[in-house]
mmCIF file of C-alpha atoms in Angstrom:
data_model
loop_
_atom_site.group_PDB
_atom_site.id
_atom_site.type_symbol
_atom_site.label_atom_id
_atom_site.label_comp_id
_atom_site.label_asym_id
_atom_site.label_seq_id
_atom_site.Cartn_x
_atom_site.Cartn_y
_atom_site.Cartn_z
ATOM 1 C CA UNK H 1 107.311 144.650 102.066
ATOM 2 C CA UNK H 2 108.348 146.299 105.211
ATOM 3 C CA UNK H 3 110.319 144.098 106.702
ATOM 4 C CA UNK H 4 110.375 144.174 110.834
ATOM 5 C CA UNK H 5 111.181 142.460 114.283
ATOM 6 C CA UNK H 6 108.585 141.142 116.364
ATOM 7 C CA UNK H 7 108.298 144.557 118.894
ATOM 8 C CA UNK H 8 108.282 146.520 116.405
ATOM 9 C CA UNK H 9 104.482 144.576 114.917
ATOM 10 C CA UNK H 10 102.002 146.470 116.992
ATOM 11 C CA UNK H 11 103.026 149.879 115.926
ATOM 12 C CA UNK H 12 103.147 148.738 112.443
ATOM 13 C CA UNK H 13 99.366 147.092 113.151
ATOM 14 C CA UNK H 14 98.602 150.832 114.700
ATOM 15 C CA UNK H 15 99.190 152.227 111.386
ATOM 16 C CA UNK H 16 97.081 150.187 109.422
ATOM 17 C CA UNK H 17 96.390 146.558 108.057
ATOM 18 C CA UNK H 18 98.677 144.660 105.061
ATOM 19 C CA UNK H 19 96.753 142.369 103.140
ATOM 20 C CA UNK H 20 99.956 139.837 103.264
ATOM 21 C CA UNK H 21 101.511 139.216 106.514
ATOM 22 C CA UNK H 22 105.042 136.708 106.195
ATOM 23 C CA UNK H 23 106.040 135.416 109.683
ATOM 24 C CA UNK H 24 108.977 133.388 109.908
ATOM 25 C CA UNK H 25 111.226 132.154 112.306
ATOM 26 C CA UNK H 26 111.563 129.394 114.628
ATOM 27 C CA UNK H 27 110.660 130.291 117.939
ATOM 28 C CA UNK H 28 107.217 128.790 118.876
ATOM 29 C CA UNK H 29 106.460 131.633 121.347
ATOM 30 C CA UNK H 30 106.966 134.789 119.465
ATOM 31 C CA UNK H 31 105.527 133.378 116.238
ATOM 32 C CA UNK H 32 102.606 132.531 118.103
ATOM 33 C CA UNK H 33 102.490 135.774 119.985
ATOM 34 C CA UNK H 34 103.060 137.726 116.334
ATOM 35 C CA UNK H 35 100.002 135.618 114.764
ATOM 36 C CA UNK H 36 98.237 136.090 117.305
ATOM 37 C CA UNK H 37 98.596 140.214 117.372
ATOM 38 C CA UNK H 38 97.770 139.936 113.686
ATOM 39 C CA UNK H 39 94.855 138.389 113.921
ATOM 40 C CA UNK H 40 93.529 140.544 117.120
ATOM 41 C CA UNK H 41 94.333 143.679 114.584
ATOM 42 C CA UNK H 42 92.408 141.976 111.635
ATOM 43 C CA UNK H 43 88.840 141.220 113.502
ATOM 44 C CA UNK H 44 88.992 144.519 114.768
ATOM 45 C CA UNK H 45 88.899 145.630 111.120
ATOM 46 C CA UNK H 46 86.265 143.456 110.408
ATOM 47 C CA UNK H 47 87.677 140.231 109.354
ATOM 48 C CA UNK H 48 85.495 137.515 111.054
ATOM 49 C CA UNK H 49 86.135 134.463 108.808
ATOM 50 C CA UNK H 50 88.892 132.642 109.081
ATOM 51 C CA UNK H 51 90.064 129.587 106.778
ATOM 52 C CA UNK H 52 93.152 127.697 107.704
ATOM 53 C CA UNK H 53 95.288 126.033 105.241
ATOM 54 C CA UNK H 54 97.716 123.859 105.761
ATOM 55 C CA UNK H 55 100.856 123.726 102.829
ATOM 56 C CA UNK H 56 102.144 119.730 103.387
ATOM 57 C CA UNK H 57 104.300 117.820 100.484
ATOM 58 C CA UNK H 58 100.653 117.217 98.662
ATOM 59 C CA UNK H 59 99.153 120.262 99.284
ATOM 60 C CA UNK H 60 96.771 121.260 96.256
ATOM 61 C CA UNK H 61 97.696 124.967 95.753
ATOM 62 C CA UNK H 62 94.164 125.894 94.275
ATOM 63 C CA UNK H 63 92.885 125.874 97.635
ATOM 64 C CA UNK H 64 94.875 128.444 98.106
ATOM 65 C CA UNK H 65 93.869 130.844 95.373
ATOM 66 C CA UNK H 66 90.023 129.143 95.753
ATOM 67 C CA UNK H 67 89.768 130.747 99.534
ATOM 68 C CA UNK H 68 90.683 134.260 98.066
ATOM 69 C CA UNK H 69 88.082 133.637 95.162
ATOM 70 C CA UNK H 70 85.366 132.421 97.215
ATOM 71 C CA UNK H 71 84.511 135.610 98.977
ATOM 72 C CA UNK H 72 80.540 136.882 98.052
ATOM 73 C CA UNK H 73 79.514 140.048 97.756
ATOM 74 C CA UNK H 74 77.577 140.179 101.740
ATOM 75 C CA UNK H 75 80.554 137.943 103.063
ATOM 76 C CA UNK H 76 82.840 139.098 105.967
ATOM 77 C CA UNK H 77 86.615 139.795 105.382
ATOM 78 C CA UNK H 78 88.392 136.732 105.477
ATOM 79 C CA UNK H 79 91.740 135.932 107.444
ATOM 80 C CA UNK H 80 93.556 133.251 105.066
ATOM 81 C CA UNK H 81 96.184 131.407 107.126
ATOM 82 C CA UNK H 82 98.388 129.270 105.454
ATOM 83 C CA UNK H 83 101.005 127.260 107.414
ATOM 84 C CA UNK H 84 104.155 125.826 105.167
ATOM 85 C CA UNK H 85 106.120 123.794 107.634
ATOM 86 C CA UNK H 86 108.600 123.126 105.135
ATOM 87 C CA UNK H 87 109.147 126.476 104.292
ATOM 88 C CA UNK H 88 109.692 125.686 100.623
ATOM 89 C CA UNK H 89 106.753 126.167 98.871
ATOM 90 C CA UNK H 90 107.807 124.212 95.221
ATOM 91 C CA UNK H 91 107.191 125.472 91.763
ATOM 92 C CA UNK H 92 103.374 125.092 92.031
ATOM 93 C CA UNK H 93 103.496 127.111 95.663
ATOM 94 C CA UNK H 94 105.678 129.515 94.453
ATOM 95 C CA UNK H 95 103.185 130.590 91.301
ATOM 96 C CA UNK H 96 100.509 130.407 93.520
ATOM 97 C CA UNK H 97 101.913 133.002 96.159
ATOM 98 C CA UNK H 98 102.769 134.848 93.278
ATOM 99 C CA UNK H 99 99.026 134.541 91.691
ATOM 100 C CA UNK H 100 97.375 135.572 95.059
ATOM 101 C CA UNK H 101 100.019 138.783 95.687
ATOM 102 C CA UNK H 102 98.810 139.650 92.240
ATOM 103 C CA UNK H 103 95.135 139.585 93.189
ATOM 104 C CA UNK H 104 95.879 141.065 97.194
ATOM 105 C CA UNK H 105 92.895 143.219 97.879
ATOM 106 C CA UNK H 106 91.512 144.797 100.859
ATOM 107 C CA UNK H 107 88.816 142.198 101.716
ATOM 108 C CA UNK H 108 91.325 139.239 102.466
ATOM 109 C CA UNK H 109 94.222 139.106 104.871
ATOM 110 C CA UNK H 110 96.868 136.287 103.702
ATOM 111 C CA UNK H 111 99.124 135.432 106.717
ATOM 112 C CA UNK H 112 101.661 133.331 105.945
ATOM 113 C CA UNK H 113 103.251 131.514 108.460
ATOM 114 C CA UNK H 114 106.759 129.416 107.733
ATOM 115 C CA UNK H 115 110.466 128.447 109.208
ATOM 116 C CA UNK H 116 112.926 130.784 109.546
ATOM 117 C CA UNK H 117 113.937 131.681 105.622
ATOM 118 C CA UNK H 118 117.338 131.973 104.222
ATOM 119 C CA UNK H 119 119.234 133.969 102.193
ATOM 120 C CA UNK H 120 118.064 132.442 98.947
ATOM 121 C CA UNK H 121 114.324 132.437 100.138
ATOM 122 C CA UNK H 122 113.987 135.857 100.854
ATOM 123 C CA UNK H 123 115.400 136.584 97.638
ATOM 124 C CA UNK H 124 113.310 133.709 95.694
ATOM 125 C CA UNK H 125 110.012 135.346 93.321
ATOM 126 C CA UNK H 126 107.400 134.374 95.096
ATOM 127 C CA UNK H 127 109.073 136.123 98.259
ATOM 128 C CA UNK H 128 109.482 139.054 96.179
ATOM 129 C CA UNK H 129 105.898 139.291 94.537
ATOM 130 C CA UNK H 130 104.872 139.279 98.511
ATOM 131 C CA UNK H 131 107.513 141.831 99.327
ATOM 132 C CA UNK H 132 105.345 144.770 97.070
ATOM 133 C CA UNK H 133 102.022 143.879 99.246
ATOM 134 C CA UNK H 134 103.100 142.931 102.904
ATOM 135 C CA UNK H 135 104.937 142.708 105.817
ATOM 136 C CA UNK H 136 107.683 140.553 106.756
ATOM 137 C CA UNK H 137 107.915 139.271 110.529
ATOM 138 C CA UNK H 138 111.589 137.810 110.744
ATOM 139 C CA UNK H 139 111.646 136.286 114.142
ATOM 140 C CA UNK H 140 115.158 135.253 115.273
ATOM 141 C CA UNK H 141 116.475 132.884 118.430
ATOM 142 C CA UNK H 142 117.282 134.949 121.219
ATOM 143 C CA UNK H 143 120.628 134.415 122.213
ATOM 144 C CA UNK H 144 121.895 132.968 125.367
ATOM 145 C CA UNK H 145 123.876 136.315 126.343
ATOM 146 C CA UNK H 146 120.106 138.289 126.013
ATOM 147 C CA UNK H 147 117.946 136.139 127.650
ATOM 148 C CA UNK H 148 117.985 137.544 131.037
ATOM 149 C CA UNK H 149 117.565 141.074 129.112
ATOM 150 C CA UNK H 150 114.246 139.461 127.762
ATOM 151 C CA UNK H 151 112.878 137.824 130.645
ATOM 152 C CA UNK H 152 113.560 141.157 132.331
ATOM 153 C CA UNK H 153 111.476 142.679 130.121
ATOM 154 C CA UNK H 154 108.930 140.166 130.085
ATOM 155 C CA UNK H 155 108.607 140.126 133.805
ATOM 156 C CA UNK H 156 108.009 144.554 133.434
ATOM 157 C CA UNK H 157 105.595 144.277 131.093
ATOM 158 C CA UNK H 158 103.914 141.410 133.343
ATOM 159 C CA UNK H 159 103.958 143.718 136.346
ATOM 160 C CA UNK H 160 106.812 142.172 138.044
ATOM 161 C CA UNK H 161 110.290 142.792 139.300
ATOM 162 C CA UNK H 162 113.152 140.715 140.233
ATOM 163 C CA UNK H 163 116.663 140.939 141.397
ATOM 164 C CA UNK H 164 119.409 140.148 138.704
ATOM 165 C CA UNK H 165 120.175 137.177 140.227
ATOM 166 C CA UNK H 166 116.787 135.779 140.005
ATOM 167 C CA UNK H 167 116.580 136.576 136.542
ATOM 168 C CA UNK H 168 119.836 134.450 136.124
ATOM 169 C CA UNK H 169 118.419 131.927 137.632
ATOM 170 C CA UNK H 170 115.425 131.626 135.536
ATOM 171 C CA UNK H 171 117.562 132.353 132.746
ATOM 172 C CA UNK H 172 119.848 129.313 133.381
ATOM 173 C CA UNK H 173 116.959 126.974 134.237
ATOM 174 C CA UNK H 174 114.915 127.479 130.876
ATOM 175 C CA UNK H 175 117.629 127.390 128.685
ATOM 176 C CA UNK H 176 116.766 129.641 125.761
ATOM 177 C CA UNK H 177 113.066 128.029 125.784
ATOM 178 C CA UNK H 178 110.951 131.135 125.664
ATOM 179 C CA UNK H 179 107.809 128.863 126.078
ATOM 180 C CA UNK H 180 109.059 127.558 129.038
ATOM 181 C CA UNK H 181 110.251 131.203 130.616
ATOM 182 C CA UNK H 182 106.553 132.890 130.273
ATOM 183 C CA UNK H 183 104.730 130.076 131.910
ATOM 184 C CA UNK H 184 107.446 130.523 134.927
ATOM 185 C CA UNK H 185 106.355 134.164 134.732
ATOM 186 C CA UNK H 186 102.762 133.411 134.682
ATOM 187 C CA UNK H 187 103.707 131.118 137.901
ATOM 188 C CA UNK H 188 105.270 133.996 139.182
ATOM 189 C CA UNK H 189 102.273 136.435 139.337
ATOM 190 C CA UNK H 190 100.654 134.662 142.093
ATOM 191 C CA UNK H 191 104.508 134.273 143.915
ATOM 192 C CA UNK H 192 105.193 138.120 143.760
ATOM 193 C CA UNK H 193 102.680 138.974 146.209
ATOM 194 C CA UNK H 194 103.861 142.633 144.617
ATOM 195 C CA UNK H 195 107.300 142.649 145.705
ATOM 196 C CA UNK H 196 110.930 142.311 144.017
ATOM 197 C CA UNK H 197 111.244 138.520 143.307
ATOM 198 C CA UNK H 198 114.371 137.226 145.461
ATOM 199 C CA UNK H 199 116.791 134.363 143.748
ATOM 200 C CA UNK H 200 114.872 132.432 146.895
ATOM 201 C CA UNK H 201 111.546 133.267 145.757
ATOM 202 C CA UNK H 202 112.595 132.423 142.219
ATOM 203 C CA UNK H 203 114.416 129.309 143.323
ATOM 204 C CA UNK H 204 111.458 128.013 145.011
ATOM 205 C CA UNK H 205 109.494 128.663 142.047
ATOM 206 C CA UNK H 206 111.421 126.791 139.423
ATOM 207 C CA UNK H 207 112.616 123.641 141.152
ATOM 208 C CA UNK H 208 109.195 122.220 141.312
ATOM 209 C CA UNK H 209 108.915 122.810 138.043
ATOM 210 C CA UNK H 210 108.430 119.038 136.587
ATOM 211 C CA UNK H 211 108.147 120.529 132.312
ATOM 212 C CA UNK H 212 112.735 120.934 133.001
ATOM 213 C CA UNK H 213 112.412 117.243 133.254
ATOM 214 C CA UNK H 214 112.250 117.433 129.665
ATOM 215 C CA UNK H 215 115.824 117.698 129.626
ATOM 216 C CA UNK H 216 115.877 114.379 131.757
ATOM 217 C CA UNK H 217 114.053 112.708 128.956
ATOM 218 C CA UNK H 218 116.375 114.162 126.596
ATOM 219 C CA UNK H 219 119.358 112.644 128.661
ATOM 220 C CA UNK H 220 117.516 109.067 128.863
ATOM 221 C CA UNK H 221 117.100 108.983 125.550
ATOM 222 C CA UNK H 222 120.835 109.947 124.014
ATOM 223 C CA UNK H 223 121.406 107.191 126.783
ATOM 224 C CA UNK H 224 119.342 104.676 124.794
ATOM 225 C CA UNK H 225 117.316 103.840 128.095
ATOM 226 C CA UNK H 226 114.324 103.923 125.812
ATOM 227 C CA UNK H 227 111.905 102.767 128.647
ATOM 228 C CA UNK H 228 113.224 105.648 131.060
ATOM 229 C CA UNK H 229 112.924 108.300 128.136
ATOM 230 C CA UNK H 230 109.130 106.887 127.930
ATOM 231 C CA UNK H 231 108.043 106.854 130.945
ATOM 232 C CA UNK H 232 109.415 110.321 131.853
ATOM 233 C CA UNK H 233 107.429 111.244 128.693
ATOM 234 C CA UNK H 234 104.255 110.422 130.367
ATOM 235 C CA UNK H 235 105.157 111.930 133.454
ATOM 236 C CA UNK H 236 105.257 115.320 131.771
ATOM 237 C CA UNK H 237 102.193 114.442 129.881
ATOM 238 C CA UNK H 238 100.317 113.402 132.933
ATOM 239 C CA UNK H 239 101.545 116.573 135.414
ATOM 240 C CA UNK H 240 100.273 118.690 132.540
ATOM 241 C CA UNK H 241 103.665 120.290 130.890
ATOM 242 C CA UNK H 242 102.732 121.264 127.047
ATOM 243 C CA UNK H 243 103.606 119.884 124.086
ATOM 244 C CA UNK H 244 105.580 122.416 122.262
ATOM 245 C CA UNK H 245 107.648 122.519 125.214
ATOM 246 C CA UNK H 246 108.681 119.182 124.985
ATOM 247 C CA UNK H 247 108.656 119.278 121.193
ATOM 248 C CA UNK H 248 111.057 121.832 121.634
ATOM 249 C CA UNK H 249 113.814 119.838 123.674
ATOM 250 C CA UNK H 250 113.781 117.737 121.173
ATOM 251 C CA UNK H 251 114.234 119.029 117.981
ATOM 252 C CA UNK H 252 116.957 121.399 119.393
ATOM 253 C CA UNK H 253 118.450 118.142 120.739
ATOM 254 C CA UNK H 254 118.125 116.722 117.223
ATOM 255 C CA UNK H 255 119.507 119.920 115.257
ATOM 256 C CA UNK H 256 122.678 120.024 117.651
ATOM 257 C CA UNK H 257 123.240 116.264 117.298
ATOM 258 C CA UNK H 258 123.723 117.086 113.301
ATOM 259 C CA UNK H 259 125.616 120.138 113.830
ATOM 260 C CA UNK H 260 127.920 117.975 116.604
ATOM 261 C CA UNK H 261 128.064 114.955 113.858
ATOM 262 C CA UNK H 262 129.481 116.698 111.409
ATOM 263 C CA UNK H 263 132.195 118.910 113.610
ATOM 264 C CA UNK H 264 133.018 114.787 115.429
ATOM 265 C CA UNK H 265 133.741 113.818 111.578
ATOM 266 C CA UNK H 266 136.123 117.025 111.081
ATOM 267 C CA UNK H 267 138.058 115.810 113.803
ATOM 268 C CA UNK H 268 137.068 118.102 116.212
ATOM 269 C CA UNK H 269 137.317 116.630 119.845
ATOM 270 C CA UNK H 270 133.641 116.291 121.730
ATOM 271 C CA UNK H 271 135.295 118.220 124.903
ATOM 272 C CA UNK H 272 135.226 121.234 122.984
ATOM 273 C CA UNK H 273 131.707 120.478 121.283
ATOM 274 C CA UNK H 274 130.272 119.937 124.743
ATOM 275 C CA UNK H 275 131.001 122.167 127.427
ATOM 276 C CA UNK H 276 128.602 119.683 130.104
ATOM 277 C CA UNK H 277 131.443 116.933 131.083
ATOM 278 C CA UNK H 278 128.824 114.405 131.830
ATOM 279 C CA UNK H 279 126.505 115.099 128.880
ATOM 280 C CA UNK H 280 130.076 114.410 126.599
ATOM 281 C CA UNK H 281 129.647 110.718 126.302
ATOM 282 C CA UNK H 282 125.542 110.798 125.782
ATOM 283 C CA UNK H 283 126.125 112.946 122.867
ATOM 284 C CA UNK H 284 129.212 111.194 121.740
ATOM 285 C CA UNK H 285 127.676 107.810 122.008
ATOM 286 C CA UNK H 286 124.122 109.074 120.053
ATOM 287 C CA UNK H 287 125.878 110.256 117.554
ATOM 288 C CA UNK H 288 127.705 106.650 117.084
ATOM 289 C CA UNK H 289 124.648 105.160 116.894
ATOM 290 C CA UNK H 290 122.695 107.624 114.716
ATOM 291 C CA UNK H 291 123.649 108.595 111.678
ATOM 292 C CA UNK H 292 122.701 112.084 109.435
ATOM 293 C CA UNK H 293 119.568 110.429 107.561
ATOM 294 C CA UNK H 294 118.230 108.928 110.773
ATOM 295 C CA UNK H 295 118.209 112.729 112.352
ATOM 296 C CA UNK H 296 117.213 114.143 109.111
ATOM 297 C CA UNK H 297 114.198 112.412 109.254
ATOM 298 C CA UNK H 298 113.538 112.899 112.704
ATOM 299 C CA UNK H 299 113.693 116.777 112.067
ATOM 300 C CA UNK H 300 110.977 115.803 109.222
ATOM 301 C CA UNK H 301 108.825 114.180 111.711
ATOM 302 C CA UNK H 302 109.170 117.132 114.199
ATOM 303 C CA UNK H 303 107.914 119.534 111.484
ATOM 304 C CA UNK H 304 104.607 116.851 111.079
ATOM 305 C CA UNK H 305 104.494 117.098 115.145
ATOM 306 C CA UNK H 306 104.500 120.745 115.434
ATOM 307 C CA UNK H 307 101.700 120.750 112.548
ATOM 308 C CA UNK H 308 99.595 118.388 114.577
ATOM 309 C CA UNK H 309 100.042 120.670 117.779
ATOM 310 C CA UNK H 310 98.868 123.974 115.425
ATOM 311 C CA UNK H 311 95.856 122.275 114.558
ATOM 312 C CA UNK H 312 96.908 119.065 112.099
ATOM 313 C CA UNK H 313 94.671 116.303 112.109
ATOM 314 C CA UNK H 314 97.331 113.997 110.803
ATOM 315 C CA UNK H 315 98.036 112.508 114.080
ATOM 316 C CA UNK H 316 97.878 113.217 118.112
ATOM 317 C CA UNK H 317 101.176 115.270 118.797
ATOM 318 C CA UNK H 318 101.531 113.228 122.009
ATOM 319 C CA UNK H 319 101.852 110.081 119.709
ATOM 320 C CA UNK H 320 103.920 111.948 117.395
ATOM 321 C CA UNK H 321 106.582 112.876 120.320
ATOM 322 C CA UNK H 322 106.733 108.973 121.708
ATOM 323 C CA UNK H 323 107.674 108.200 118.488
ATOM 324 C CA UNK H 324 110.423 110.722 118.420
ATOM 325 C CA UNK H 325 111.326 109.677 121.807
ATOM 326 C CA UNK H 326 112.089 106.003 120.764
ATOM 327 C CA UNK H 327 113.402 107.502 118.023
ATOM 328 C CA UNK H 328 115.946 109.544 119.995
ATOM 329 C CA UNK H 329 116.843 106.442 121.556
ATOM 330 C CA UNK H 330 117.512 104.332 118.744
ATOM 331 C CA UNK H 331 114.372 101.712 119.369
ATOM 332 C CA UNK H 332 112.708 102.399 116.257
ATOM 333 C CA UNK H 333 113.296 104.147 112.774
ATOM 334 C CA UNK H 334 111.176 106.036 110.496
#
């Protein structure tokens, strides 16, 4: 399996099509972006049938190996796209990945789309039995110390410029959300008015921006104000900001409350786990009050969210984050 970074996909699409694309990693946007390029490669080949599957704890694996069987002899090519929000796929998964690498052929595209995978998953069998047919798309986080080198880039290949300081601006404002950084540079196409974007211009841009008070509702709800944390919720909801962006906030909220827990039981002082002085006793007092099952769970109940926002009919994601709201703020456990 060649095994490559997201900019390097469309030159590896240019030379031809894999019957197994992997793509894993945890950044909503540049998965997206990455299935998205796959599939735009694949129905210009032909493949106009696509069957989504996806891989939750009772997932019936012959479905799987069913939609690669099921193709007739005056059928189109066939995009199978099976999402494993786990990213474990169990004994049964793992023979059936296995199975259907054995059985790869040129009239059915398997893409494969899962967490970032560890050390021991990429070296597990059914990994392996992919790695001979496919491509791996490893997407990682980009750090805080790149971001203004991608949303420079991102603003060049969207046609714009910017000063460095309005890049650090935007940079600073989003946070590491990638999401949230190419809808400000979508915003910013009909700001440009095709000159170099100012830190003014860009100023003006992001502080009406209501989707970065997601990181109010984050602060209501380490707060326990559970009613403040709500109805900011359906602020966001109502003036339109997304989903996955709020999704987001809060499973990175809920990953570094479980990274902070543990360092707070070392011993380690929360001054030098939080570097925000007020934010200090919000995430000192959450982590009090909720304990490593409770955000365990929560992260569980992300996962279902983000399923439900790809396409899961197991509940409305909008539902799915007030739970995780009141959740955050200790008003209700799973």
């Amino acid at each position: 399996m060649a095994r490559i970074n997201p900019r390097q996909l469309p030159q590896n699409l240019r030379q031809g099509l894999a019957p197994i694309y992997v793509v894993t990693g945890d950044e909503p946007l540049l998965v997206q972006e990455c299935c998205d390029s796959i599939r735009d490669a694949a129905r210009k080949q032909g493949f106009n049938e696509r069957e989504l599957l996806h891989g939750e704890h009772n997932f019936d694996w012959g479905q799987l190996l069913s939609a690669a069987g099921s193709m007739s002899l005056f059928a189109d090519k066939k995009i199978i796209e099976l999402r494993l929000p786990g990213g474990k796929p169990g004994d049964k998964g793992s023979k059936a990945l296995q199975e259907f690498a054995s059985m790869a052929n040129e009239e059915t595209l398997l893409l494969l789309v899962l967490p970032r995978l560890d050390r021991s998953q990429l070296n597990s069998k059914w990994v392996k039995a992919l790695d001979a047919k496919g491509v791996l798309i490893q997407i990682w986080p980009v750090d805080a110390s790149e971001m203004p080198r991608w949303i420079h880039q991102r603003l060049r290949s969207a046609g714009l410029e910017a000063e460095p300081e309005a890049i650090q601006i935007l940079a600073e404002r989003v946070e590491g959300n990638l999401l949230a950084a190419s809808q400000e540079i979508e915003k910013l196409k009909l700001l440009a008015n095709d000159s170099v974007i100012t830190a003014e211009t860009m100023n003006n841009a992001v502080a009406s921006s209501a989707r970065y008070d997601v990181f109010g509702l984050i602060d209501k709800a380490l707060a326990a104000d559970a009613a403040g944390a709500v109805r900011t919720l359906q602020g966001l909801r109502a003036e339109g900001v997304e989903a996955p962006v709020v999704l987001w906030a809060i499973a990175r909220e809920i990953r570094t409350l479980l990274e902070t827990q543990e360092k707070l039981d070392q011993g380690q002082p929360i001054n030098r786990l939080v570097r925000i002085q007020k934010r200090q006793p919000l995430v000192q007092s959450a982590c009090q009050r909720l304990r490593p099952r409770h955000l365990e769970n929560f992260l569980l109940r992300a996962r279902a969210v983000d399923n439900a926002i790809k396409g899961g009919k197991e509940m409305d994601p909008w539902a799915g984050l007030l739970e995780l709201t009141l959740n955050l703020s200790g008003k209700r456990s799973i």
